[in-house]
mmCIF file of C-alpha atoms in Angstrom:
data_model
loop_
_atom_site.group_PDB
_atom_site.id
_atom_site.type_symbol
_atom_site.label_atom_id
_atom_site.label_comp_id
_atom_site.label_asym_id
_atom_site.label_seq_id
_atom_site.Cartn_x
_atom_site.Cartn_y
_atom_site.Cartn_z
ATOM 1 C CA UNK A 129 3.254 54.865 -88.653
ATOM 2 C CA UNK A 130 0.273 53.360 -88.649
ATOM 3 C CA UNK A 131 1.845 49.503 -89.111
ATOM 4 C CA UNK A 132 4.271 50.376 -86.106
ATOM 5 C CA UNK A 133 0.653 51.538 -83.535
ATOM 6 C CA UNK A 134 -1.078 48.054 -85.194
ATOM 7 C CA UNK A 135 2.296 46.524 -83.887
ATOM 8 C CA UNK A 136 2.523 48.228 -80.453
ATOM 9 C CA UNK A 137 -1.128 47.128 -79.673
ATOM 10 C CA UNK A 138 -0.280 43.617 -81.088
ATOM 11 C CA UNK A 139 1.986 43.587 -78.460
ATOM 12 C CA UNK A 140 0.509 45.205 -75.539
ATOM 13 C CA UNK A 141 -2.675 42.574 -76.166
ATOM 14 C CA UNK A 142 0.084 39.663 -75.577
ATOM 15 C CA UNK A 143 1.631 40.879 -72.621
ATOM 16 C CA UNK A 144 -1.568 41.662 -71.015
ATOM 17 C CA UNK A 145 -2.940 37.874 -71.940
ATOM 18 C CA UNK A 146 0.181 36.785 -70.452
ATOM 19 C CA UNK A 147 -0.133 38.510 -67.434
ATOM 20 C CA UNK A 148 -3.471 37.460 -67.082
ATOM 21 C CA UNK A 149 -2.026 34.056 -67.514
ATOM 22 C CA UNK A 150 -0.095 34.143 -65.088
ATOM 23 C CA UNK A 151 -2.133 36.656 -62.456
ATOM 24 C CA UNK A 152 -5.550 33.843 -63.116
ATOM 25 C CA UNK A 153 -3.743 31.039 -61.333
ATOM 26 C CA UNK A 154 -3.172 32.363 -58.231
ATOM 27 C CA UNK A 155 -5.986 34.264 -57.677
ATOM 28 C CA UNK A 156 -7.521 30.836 -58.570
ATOM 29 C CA UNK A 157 -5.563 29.056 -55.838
ATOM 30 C CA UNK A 158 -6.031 31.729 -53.421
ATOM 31 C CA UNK A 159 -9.349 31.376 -53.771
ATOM 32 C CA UNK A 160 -9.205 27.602 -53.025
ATOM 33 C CA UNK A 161 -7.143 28.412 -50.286
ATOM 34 C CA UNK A 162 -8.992 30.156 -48.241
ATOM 35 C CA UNK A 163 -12.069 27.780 -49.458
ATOM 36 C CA UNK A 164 -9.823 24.726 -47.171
ATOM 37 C CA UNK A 165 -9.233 27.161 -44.315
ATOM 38 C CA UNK A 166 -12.823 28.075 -44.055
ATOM 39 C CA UNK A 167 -13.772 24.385 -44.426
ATOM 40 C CA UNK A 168 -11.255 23.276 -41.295
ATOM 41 C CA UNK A 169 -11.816 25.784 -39.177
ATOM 42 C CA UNK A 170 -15.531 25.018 -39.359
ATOM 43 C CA UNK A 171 -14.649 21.224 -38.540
ATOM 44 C CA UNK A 172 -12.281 22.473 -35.767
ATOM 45 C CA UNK A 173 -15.424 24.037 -34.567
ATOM 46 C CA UNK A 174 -17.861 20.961 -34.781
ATOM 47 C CA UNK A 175 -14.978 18.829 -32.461
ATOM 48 C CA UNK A 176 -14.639 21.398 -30.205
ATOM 49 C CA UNK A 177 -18.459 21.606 -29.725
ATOM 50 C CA UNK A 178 -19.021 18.019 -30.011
ATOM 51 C CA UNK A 179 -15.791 17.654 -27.499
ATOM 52 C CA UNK A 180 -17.900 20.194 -24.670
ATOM 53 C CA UNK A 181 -21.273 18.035 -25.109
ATOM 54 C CA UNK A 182 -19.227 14.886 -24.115
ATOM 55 C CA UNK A 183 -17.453 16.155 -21.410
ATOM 56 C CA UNK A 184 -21.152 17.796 -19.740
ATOM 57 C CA UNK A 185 -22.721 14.254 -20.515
ATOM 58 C CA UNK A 186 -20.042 12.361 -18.629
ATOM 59 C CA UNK A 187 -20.046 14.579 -15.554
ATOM 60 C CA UNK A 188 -23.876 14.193 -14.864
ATOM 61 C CA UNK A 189 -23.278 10.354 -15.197
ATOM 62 C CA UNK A 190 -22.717 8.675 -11.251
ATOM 63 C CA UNK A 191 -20.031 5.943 -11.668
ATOM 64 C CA UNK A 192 -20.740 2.757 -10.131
ATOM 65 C CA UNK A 193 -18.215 -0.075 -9.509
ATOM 66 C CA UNK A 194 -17.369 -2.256 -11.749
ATOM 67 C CA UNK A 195 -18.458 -6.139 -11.389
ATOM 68 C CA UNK A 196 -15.286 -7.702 -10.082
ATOM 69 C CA UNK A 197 -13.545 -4.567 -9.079
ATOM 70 C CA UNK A 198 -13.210 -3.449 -5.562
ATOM 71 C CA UNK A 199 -16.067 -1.758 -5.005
ATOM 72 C CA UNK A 200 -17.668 -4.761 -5.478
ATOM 73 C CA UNK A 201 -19.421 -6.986 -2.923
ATOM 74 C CA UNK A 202 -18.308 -10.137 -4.360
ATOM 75 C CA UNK A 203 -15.227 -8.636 -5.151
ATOM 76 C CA UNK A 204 -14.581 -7.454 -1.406
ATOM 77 C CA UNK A 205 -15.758 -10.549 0.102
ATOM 78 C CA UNK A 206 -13.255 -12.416 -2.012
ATOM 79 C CA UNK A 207 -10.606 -10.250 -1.927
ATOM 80 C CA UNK A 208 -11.105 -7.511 0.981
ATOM 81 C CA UNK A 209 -11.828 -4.155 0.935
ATOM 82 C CA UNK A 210 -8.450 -2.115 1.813
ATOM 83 C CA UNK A 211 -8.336 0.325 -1.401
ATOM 84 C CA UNK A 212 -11.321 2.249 -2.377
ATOM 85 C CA UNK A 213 -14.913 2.132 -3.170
ATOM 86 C CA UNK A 214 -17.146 0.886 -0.477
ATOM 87 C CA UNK A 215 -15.544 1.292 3.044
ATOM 88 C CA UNK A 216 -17.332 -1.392 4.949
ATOM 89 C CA UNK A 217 -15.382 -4.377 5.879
ATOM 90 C CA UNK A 218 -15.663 -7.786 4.400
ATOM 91 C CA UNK A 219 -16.067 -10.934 6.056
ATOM 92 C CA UNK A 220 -12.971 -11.700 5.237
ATOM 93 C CA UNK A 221 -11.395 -8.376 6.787
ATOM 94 C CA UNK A 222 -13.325 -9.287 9.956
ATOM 95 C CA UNK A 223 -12.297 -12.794 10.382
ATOM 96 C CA UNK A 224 -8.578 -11.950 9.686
ATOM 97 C CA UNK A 225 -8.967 -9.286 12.350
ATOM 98 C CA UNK A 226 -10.240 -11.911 14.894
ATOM 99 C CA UNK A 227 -7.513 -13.972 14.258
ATOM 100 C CA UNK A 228 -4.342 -11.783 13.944
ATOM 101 C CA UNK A 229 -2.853 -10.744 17.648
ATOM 102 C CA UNK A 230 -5.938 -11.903 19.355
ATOM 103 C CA UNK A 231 -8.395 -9.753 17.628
ATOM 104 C CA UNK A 232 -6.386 -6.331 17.923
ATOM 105 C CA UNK A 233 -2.989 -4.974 17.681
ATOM 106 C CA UNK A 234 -0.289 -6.196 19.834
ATOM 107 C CA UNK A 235 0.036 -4.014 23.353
ATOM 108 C CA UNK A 236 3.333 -1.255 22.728
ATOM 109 C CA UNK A 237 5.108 -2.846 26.068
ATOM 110 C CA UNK A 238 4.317 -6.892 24.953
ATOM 111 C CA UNK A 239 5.935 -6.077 21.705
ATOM 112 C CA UNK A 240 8.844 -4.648 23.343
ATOM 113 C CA UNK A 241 9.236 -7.926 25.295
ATOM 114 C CA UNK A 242 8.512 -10.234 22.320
ATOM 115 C CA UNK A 243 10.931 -8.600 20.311
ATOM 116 C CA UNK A 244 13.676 -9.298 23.115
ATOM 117 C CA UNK A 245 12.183 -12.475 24.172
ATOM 118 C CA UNK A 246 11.879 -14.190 19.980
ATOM 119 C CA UNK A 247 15.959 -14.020 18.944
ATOM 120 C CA UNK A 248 16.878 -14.676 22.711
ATOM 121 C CA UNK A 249 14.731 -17.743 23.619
ATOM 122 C CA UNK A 250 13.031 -18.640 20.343
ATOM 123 C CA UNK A 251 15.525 -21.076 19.388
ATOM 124 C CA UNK A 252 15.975 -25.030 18.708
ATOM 125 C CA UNK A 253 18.436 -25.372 22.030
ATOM 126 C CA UNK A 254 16.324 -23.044 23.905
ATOM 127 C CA UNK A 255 12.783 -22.640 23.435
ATOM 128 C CA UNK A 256 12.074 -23.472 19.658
ATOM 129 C CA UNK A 257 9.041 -25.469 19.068
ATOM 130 C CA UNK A 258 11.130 -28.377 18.258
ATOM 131 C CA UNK A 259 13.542 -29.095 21.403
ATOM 132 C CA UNK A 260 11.992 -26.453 24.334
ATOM 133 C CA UNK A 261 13.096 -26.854 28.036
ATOM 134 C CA UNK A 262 10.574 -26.173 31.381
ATOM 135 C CA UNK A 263 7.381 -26.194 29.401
ATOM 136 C CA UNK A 264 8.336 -22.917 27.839
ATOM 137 C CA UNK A 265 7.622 -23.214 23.909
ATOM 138 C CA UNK A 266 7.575 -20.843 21.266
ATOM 139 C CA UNK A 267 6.290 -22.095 18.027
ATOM 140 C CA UNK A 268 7.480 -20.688 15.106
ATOM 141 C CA UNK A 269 10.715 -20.596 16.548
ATOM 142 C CA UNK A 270 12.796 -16.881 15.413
ATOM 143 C CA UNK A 271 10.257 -16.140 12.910
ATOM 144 C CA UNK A 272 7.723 -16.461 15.638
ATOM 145 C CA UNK A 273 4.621 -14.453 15.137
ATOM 146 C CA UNK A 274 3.551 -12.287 18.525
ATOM 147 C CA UNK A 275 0.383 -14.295 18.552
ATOM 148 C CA UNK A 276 2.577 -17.724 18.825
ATOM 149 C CA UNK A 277 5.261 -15.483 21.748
ATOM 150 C CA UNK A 278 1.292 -14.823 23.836
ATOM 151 C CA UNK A 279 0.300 -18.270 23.392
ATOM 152 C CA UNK A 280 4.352 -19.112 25.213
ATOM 153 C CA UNK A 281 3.157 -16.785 28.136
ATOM 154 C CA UNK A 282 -0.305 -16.408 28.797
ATOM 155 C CA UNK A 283 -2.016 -19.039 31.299
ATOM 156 C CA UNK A 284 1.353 -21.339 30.955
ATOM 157 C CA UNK A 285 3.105 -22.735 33.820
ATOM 158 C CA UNK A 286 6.585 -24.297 34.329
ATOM 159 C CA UNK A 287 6.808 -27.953 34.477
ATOM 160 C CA UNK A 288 7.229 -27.299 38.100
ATOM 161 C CA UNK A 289 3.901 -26.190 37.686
ATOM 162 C CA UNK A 290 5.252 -22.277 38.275
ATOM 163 C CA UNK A 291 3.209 -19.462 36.133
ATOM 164 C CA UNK A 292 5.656 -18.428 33.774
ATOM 165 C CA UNK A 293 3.938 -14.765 33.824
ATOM 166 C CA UNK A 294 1.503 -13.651 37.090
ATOM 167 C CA UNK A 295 0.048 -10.488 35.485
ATOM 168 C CA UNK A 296 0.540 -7.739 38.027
ATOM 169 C CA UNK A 297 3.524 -9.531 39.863
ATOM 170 C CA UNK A 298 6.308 -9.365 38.735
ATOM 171 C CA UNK A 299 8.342 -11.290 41.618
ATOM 172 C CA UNK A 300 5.824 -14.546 41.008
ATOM 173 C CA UNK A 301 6.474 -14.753 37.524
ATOM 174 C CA UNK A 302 9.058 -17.315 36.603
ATOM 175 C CA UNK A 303 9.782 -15.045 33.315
ATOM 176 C CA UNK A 304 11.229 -12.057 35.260
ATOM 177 C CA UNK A 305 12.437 -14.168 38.228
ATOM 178 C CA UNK A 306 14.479 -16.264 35.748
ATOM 179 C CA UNK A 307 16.040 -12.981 34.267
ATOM 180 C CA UNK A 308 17.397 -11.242 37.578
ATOM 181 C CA UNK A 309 18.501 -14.911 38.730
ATOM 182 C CA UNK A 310 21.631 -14.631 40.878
ATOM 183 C CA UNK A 311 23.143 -17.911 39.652
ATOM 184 C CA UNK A 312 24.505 -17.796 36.061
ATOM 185 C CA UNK A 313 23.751 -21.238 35.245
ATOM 186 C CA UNK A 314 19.848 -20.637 36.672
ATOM 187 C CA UNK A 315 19.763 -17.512 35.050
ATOM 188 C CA UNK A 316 17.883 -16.569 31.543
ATOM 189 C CA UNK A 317 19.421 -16.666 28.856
ATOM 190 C CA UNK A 318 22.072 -19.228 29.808
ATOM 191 C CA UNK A 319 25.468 -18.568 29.707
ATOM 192 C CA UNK A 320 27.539 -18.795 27.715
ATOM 193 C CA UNK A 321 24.690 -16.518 26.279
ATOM 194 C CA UNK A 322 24.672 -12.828 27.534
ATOM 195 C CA UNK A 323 22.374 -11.607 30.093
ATOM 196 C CA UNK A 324 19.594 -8.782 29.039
ATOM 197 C CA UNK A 325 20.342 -5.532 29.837
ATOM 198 C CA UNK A 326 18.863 -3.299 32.516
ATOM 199 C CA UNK A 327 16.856 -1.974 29.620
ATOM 200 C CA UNK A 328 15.245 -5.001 28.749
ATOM 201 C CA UNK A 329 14.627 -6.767 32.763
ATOM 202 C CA UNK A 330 13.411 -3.433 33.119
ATOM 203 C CA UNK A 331 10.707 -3.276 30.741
ATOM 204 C CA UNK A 332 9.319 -7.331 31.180
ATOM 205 C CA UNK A 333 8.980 -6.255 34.664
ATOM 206 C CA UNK A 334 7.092 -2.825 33.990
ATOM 207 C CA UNK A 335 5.131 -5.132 31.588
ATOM 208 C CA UNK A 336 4.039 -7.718 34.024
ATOM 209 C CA UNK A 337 3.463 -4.943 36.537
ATOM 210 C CA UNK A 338 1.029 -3.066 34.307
ATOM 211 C CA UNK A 339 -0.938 -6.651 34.155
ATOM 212 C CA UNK A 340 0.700 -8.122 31.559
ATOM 213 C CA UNK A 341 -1.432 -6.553 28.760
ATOM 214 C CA UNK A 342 -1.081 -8.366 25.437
ATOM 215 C CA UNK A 343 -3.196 -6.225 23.074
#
């Protein structure tokens, strides 16, 4: 009886060291867990913090342009000034401005007659720059620029010494006169060429009626 209790508690002391054996390592890496959660949640913490201070610092900062980006004055005077950053106009914006249709854009009514006039008359047989007839030349012949059509019109007269456009008259300027002609072989364009529309007489002669108004 009393070998079989000394051989009961033998046993009961190994299955308890077993279990505590077994039990030891995980409470061992429980503990260690939660020692690495505590340890990146604190370092979450710190970015998030650090993250805050940045973003404060930055918006009491006042950007300025960068050297060589627009923005910049020797930037905009190389390059102009037509995206963003400083909104006054370089030197160069205001010399290509003098220069491009006369210093402003092209009248509504003149561009309606240029764009008849360029694929019409703008041509080597007709009025290019290269072979012209009656002193009326158009440079640049169809890929004539409305600056080069104005410089064909304004203060030009025929080689009969006609003005080809008398701003306010219509009926003295050898443009319109030369479009209503009667006589097909007199008449602008030429045949075998067809004639402009009523449209089109309609609106050079509203044109040089209004003056003739090129910008």
């Amino acid at each position: 009886m009393w070998l079989r209790t000394w051989n009961l508690a033998i046993m009961a002391g190994k299955i308890h060291m077993r279990e505590a054996h077994f039990a030891g390592p995980k409470r061992s890496e429980t503990r260690i867990g939660v020692h690495y959660m505590v340890k990146i949640k604190a370092s979450q913490w710190a970015y998030l913090v650090a993250s805050i201070g940045v973003c404060f610092l930055l918006a009491g900062c006042e950007p300025e342009p960068l050297l060589g980006l627009d923005g910049d004055a020797s930037f905009d005077d190389a390059f102009g000034d037509d995206t963003f950053g400083d909104d006054t106009p370089s030197a160069n914006d205001t010399a290509e401005d003098d220069t491009d249709n006369g210093g402003g854009d092209p009248h509504p009514q003149f561009v309606l007659v240029a764009d008849a006039i360029r694929p019409a008359c703008a041509i080597p047989a007709c009025h290019g720059e290269s072979n012209f007839q009656g002193n009326f030349q158009i440079m640049g012949n169809s890929n004539a620029t409305y600056d080069q059509i104005r410089a064909s019109l304004e203060d030009v007269n025929t080689a009969a010494g006609l003005a080809i456009v008398t701003p306010g008259n219509p009926d003295s300027s050898e443009l319109y006169k030369l479009l209503i002609h009667d006589n097909p072989s007199e008449r602008m364009p030429p045949a075998p060429f067809l004639a402009f529309n009523e449209d089109i007489i309609e609106t050079v002669r509203a044109w040089i009626a209004a003056g003739a108004p090129y910008e």
